mmCIF file of C-alpha atoms and ligand atoms in Angstrom:
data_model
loop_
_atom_site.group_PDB
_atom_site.id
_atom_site.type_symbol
_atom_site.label_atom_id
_atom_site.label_comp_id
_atom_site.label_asym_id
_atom_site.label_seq_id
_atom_site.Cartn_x
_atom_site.Cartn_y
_atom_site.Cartn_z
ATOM 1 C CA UNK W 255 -25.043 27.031 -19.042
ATOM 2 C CA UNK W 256 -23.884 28.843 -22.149
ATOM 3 C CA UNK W 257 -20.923 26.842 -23.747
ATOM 4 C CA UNK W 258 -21.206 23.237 -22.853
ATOM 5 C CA UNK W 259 -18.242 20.900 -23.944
ATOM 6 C CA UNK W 260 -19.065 17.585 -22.469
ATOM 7 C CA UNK W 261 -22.665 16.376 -21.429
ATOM 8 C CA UNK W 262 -23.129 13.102 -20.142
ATOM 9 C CA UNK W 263 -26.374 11.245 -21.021
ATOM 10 C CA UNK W 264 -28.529 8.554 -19.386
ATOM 11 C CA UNK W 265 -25.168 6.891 -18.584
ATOM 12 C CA UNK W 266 -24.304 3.875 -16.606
ATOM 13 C CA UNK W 267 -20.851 1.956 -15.749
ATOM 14 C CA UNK W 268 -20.249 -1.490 -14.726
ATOM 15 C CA UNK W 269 -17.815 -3.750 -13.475
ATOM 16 C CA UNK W 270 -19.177 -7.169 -14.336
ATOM 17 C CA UNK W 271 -22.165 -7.255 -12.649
ATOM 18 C CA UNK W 272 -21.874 -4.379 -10.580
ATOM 19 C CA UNK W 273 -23.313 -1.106 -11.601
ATOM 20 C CA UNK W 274 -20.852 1.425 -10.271
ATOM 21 C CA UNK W 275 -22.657 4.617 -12.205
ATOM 22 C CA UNK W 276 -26.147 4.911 -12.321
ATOM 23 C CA UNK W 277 -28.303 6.733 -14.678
ATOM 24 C CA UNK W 278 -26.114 10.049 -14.992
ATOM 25 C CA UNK W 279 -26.833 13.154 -16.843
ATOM 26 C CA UNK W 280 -24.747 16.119 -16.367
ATOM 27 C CA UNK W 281 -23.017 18.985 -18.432
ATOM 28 C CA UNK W 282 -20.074 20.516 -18.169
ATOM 29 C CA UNK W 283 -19.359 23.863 -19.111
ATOM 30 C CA UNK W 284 -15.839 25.069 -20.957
ATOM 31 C CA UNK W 285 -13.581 27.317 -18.789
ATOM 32 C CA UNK W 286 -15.393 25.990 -15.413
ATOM 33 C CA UNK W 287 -14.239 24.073 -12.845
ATOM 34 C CA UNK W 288 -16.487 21.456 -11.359
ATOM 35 C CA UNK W 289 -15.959 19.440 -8.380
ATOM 36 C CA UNK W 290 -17.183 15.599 -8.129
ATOM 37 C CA UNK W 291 -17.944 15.050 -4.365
ATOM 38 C CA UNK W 292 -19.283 12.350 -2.611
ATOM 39 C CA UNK W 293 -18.098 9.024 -0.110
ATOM 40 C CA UNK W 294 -15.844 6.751 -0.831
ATOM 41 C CA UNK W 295 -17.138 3.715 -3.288
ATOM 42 C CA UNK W 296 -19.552 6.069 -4.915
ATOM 43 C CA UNK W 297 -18.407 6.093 -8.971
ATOM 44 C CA UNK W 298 -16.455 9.271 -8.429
ATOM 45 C CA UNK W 299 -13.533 7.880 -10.033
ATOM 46 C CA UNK W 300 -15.780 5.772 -12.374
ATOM 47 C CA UNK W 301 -17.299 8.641 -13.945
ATOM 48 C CA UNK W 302 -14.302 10.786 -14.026
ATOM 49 C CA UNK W 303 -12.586 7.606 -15.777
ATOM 50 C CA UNK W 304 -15.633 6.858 -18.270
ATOM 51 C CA UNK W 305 -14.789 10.702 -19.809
ATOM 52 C CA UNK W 306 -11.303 9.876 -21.382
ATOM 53 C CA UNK W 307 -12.577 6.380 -21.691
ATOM 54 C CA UNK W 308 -9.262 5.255 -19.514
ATOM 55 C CA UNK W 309 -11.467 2.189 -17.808
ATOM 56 C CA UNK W 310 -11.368 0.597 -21.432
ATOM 57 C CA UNK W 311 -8.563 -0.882 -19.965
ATOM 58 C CA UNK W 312 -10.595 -2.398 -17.447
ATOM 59 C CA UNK W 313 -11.293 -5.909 -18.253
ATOM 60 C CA UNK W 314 -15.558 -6.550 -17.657
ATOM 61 C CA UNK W 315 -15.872 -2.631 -17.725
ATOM 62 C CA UNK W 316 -18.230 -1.517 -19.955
ATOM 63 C CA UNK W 317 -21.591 1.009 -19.963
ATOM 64 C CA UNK W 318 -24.648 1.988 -21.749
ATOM 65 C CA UNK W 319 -25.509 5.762 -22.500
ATOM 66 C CA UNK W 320 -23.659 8.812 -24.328
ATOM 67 C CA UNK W 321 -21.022 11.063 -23.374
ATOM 68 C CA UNK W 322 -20.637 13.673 -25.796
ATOM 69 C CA UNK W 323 -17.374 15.812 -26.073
ATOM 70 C CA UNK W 324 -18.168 18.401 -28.360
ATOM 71 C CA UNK W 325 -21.739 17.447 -29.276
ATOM 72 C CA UNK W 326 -20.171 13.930 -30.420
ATOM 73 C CA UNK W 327 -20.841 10.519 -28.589
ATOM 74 C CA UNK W 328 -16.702 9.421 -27.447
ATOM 75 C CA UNK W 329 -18.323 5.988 -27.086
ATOM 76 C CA UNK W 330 -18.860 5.710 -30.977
ATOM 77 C CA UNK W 331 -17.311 3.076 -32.764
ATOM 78 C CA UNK W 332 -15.346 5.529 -34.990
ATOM 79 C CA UNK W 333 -13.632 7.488 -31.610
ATOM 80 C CA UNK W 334 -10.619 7.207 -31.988
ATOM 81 C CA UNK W 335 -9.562 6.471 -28.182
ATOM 82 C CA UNK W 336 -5.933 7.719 -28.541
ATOM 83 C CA UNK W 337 -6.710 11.309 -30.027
ATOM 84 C CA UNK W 338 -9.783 11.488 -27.389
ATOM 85 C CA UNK W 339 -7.119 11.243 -24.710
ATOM 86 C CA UNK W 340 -4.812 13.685 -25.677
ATOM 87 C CA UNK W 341 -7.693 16.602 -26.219
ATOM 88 C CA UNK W 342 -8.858 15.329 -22.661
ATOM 89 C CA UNK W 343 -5.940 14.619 -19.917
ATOM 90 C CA UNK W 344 -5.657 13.105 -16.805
ATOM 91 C CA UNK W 345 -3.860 13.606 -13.136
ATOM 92 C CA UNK W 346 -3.771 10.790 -10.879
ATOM 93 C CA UNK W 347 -4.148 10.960 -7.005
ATOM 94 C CA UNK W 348 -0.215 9.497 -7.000
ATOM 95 C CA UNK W 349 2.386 11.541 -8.610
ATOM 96 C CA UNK W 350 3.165 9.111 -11.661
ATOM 97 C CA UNK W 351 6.697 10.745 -13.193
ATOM 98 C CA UNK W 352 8.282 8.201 -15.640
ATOM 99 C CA UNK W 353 11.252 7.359 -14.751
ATOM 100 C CA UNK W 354 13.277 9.656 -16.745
ATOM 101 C CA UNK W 355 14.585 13.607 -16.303
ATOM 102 C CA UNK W 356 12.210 16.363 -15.344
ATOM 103 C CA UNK W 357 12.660 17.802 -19.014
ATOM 104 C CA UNK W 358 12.229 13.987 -20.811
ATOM 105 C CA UNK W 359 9.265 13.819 -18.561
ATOM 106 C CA UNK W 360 7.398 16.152 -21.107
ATOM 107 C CA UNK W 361 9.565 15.838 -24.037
ATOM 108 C CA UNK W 362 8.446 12.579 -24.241
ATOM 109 C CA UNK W 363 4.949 13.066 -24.737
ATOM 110 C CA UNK W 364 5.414 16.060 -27.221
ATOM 111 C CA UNK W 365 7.739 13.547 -29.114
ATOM 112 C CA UNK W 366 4.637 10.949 -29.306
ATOM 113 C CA UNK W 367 2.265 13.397 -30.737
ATOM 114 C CA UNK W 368 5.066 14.308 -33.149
ATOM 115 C CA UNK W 369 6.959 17.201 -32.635
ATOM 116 C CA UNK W 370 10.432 17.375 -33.060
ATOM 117 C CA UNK W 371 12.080 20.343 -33.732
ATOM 118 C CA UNK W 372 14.517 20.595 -30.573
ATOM 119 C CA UNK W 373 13.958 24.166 -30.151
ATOM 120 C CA UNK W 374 10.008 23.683 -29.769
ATOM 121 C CA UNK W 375 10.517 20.890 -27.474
ATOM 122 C CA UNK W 376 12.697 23.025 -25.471
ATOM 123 C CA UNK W 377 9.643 26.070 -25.658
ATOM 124 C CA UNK W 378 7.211 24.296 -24.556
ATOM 125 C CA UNK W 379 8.427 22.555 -21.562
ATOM 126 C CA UNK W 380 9.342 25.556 -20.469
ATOM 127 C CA UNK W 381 5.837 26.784 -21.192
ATOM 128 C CA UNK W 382 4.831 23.809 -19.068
ATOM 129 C CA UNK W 383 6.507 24.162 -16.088
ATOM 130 C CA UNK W 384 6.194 27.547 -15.993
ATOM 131 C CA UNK W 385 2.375 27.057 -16.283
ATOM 132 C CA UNK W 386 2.303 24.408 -13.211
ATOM 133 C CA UNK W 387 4.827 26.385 -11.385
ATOM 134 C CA UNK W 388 7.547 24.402 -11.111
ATOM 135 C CA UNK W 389 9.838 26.179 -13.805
ATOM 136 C CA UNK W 390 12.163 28.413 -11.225
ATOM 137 C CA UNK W 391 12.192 25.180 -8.787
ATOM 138 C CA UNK W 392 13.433 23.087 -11.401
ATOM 139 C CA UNK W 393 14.873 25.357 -14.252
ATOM 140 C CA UNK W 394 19.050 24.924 -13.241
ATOM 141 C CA UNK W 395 18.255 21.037 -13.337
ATOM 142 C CA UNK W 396 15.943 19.318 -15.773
ATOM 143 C CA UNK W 397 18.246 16.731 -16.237
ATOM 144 C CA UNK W 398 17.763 15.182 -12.734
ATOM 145 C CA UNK W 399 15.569 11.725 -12.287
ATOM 146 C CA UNK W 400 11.837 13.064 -12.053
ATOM 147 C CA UNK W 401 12.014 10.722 -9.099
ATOM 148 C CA UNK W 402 14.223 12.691 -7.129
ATOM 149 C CA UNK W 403 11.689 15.521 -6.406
ATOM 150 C CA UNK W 404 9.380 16.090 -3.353
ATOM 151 C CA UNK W 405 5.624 14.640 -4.094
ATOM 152 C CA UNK W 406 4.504 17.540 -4.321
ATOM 153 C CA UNK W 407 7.425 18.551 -7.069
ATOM 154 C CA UNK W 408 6.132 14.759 -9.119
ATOM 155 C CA UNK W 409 2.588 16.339 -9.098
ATOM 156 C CA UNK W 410 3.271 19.335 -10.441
ATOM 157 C CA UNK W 411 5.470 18.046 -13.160
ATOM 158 C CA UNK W 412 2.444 15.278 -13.741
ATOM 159 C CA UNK W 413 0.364 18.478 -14.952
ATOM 160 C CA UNK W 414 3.021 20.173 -16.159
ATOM 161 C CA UNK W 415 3.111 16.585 -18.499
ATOM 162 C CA UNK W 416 -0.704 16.833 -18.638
ATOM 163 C CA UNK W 417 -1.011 20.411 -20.223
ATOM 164 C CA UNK W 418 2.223 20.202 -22.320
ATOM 165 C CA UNK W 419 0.579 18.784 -25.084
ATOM 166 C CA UNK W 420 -2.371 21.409 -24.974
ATOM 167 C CA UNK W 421 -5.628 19.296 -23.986
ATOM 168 C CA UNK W 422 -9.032 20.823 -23.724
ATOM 169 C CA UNK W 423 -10.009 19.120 -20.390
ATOM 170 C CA UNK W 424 -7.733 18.016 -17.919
ATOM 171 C CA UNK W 425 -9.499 15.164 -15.620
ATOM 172 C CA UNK W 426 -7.950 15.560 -11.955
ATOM 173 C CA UNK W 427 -8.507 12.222 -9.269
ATOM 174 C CA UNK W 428 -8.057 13.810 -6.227
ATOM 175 C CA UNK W 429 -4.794 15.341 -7.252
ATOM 176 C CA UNK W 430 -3.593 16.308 -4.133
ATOM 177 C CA UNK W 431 -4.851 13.519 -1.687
ATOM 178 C CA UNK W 432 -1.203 12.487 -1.016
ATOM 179 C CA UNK W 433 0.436 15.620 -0.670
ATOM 180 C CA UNK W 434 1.449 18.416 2.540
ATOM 181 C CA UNK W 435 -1.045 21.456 3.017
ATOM 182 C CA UNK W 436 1.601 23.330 1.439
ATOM 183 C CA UNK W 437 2.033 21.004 -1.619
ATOM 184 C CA UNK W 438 -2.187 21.264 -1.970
ATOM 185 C CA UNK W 439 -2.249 25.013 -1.736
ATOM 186 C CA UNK W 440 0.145 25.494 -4.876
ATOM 187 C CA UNK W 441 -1.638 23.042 -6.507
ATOM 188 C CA UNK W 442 -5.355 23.849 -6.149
ATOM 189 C CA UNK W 443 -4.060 27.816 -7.139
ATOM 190 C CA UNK W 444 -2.737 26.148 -10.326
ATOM 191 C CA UNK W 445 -5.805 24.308 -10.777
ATOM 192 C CA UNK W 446 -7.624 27.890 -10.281
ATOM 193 C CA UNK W 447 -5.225 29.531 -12.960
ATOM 194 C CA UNK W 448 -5.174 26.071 -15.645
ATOM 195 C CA UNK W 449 -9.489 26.774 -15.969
ATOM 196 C CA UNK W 450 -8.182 29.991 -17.512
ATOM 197 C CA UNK W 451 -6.954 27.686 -21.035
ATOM 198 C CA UNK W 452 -8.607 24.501 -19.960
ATOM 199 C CA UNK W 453 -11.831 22.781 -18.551
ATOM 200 C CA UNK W 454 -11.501 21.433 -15.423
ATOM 201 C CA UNK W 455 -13.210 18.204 -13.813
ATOM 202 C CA UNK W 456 -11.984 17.534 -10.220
ATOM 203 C CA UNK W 457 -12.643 14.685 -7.931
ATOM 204 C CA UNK W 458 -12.371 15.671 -4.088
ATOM 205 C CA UNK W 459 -13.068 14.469 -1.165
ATOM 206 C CA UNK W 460 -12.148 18.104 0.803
ATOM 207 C CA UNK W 461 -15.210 20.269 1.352
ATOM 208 C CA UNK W 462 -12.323 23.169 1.867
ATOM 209 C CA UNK W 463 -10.985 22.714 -1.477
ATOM 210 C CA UNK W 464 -14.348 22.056 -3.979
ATOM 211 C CA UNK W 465 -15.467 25.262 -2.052
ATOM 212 C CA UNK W 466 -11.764 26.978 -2.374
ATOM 213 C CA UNK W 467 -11.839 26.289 -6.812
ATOM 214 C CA UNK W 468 -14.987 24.705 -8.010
ATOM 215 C CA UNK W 469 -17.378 26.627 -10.025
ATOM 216 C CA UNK W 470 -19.876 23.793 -10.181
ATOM 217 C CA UNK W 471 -20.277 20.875 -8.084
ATOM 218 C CA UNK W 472 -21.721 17.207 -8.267
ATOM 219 C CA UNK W 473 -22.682 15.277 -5.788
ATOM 220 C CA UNK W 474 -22.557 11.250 -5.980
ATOM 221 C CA UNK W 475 -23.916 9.041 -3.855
ATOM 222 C CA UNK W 476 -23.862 5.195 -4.286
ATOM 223 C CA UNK W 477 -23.674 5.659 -8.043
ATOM 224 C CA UNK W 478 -26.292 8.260 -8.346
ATOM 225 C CA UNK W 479 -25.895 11.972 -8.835
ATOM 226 C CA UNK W 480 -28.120 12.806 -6.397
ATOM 227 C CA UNK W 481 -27.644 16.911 -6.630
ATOM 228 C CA UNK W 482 -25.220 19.225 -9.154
ATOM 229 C CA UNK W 483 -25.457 23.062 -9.030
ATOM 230 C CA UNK W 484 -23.102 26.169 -8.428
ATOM 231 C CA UNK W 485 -20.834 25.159 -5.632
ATOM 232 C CA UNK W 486 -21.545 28.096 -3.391
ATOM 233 C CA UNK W 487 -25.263 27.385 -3.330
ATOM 234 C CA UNK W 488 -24.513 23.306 -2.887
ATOM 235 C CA UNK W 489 -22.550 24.128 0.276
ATOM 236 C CA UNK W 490 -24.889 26.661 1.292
ATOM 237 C CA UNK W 491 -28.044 25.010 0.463
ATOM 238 C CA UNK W 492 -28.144 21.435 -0.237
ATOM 239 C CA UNK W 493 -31.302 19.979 -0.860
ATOM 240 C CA UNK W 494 -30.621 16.371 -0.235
ATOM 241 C CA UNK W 495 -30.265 14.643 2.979
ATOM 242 C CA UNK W 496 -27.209 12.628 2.277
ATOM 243 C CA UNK W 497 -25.602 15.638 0.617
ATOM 244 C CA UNK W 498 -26.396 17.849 3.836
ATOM 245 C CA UNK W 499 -25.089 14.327 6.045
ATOM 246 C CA UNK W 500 -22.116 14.692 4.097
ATOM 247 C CA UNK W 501 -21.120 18.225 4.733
ATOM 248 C CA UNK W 502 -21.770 18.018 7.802
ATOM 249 C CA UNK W 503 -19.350 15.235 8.530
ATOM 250 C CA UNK W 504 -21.951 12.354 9.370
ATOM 251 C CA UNK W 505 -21.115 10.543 6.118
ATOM 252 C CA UNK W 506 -18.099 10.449 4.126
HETATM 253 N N1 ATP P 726 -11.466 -2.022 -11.332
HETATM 254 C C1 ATP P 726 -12.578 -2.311 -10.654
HETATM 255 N N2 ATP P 726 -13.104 -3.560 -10.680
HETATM 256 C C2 ATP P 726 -14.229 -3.855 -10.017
HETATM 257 N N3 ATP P 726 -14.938 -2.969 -9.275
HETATM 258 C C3 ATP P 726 -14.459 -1.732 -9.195
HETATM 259 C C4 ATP P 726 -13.263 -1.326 -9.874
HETATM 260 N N4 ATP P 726 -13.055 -0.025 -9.625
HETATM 261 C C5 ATP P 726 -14.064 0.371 -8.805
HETATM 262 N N5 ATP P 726 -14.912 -0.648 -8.552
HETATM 263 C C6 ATP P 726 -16.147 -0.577 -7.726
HETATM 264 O O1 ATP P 726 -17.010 0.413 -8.263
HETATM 265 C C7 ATP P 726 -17.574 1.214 -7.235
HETATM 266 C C8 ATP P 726 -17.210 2.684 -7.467
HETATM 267 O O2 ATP P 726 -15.797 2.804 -7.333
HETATM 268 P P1 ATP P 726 -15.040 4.180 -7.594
HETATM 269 O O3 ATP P 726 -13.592 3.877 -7.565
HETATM 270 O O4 ATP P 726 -15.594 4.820 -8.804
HETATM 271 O O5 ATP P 726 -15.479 5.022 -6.294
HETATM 272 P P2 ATP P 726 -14.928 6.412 -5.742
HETATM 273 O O6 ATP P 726 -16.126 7.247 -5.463
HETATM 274 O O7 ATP P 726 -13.898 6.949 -6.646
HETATM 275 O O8 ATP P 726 -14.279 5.996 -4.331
HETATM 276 P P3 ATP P 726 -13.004 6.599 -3.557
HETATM 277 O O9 ATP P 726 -13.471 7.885 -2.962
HETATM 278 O O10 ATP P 726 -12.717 5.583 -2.519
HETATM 279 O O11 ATP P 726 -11.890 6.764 -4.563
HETATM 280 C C9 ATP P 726 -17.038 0.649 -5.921
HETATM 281 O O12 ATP P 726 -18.018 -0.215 -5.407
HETATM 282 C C10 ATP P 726 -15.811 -0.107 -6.329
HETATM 283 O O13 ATP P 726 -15.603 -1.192 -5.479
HETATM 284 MG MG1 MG P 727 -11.850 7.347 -6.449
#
């Protein structure tokens, strides 16, 4: 891997007493796309959640182990948590729009990290929708409630949210779970486009769509990586059992 941003290191997770991530080492590479695959209970969401330290919130979380984001440990005692999260973002599974208008939607978030000059705010959620390809759906009504658009619409204005105020890595929880095949499609080639600017970590449970956009993949299985390597020669060639169970539909 030549240009590694984030490398996680001998790291586990646990809720209370229950060890959700086990032992995991991994890098991931700037500009890539990398899937996180795997059943359902396996630390998928733990992990992802453990890189923008978001499961602080977690009461009884906590974990042992490094991840380093640019060569330095986010875990550290002099992190600050709130910066860390705006240089690494995060899409839900559910569309979460604040209930506000499409354009306050973004605004707000610029306005937290301090700009406000009108005509920049204005610029850049343009920029923003344009870049999650919502702009000529919405452009002739930004003032409208957020909540008034289709699911799909609320997801693409939740990254439109999530890249407006320029992050490095944009964490995705299997963003389009709860959306229509046509909803997904738009979304995964936005995904596709985003790794252009951004580094990408997805969670998925669809085969189709790790295959479809992931450069790399991971493969979890009750808390344990068990196999990571270029997606195409996962899916072609896995080398463990469970990952081969999985992709063939026996486990999942
Ligand atoms: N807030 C929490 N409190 C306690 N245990 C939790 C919490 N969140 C997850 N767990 C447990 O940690 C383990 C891993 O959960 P996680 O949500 O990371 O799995 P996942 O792979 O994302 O699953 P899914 O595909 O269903 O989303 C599970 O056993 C789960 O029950
Ligand atoms: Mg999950």
């Amino acid at each position: 891997m030549s240009d590694v941003i984030i490398e996680v290191k001998n790291f586990n997770a646990y809720y209370a007493d229950k060890k959700a991530v086990k032992d995991a080492n991994l890098k991931i590479e700037k500009n890539k796309i990398t899937a996180i695959m795997g059943p359902s209970g396996c630390g998928k969401s733990t992990l992802l959640r453990s890189i923008n330290r978001i499961n602080d919130l977690v009461p009884e979380f906590r974990i042992e182990g490094e991840i380093l984001f640019h060569d330095r440990n986010i875990y550290d005692r002099e992190t600050d948590v709130y910066s860390l999260r705006r240089r690494i973002g995060m899409v839900f599974q559910r569309p979460t729009p604040f209930p506000m208008s499409i354009f306050d939607n973004i605004a707000y978030g610029l306005k937290l990290i301090g700009v406000t000059e009108k005509k920049e705010i204005k610029e850049k959620v343009r920029w923003s929708l344009e870049k999650a390809a919502l702009w000529e759906e919405v452009k002739d009504e930004l003032d409208k409630s957020a909540l008034k658009l289709s699911g799909g619409q609320q997801q693409r204005l939740c990254i439109a949210r999530a890249i407006a105020i320029e992050p490095e890595v944009i964490l995705f929880d299997e963003p389009t779970s709860a959306l229509d095949p046509v909803s997904t499609q738009k979304i995964e080639g936005l995904i596709e486009e985003l790794a252009e600017e951004f580094t990408i970590i997805i969670v998925t449970h669809n085969i189709g769509q790790a295959a479809r956009i992931s450069d790399y993949t991971l493969f979890m299985y009750q808390g344990e990586i068990v196999e990571q390597n270029e997606t195409t020669k996962i899916l072609r060639n896995p080398t463990h059992e469970v990952t081969q169970q999985y992709l063939s539909g026996k486990i999942g």
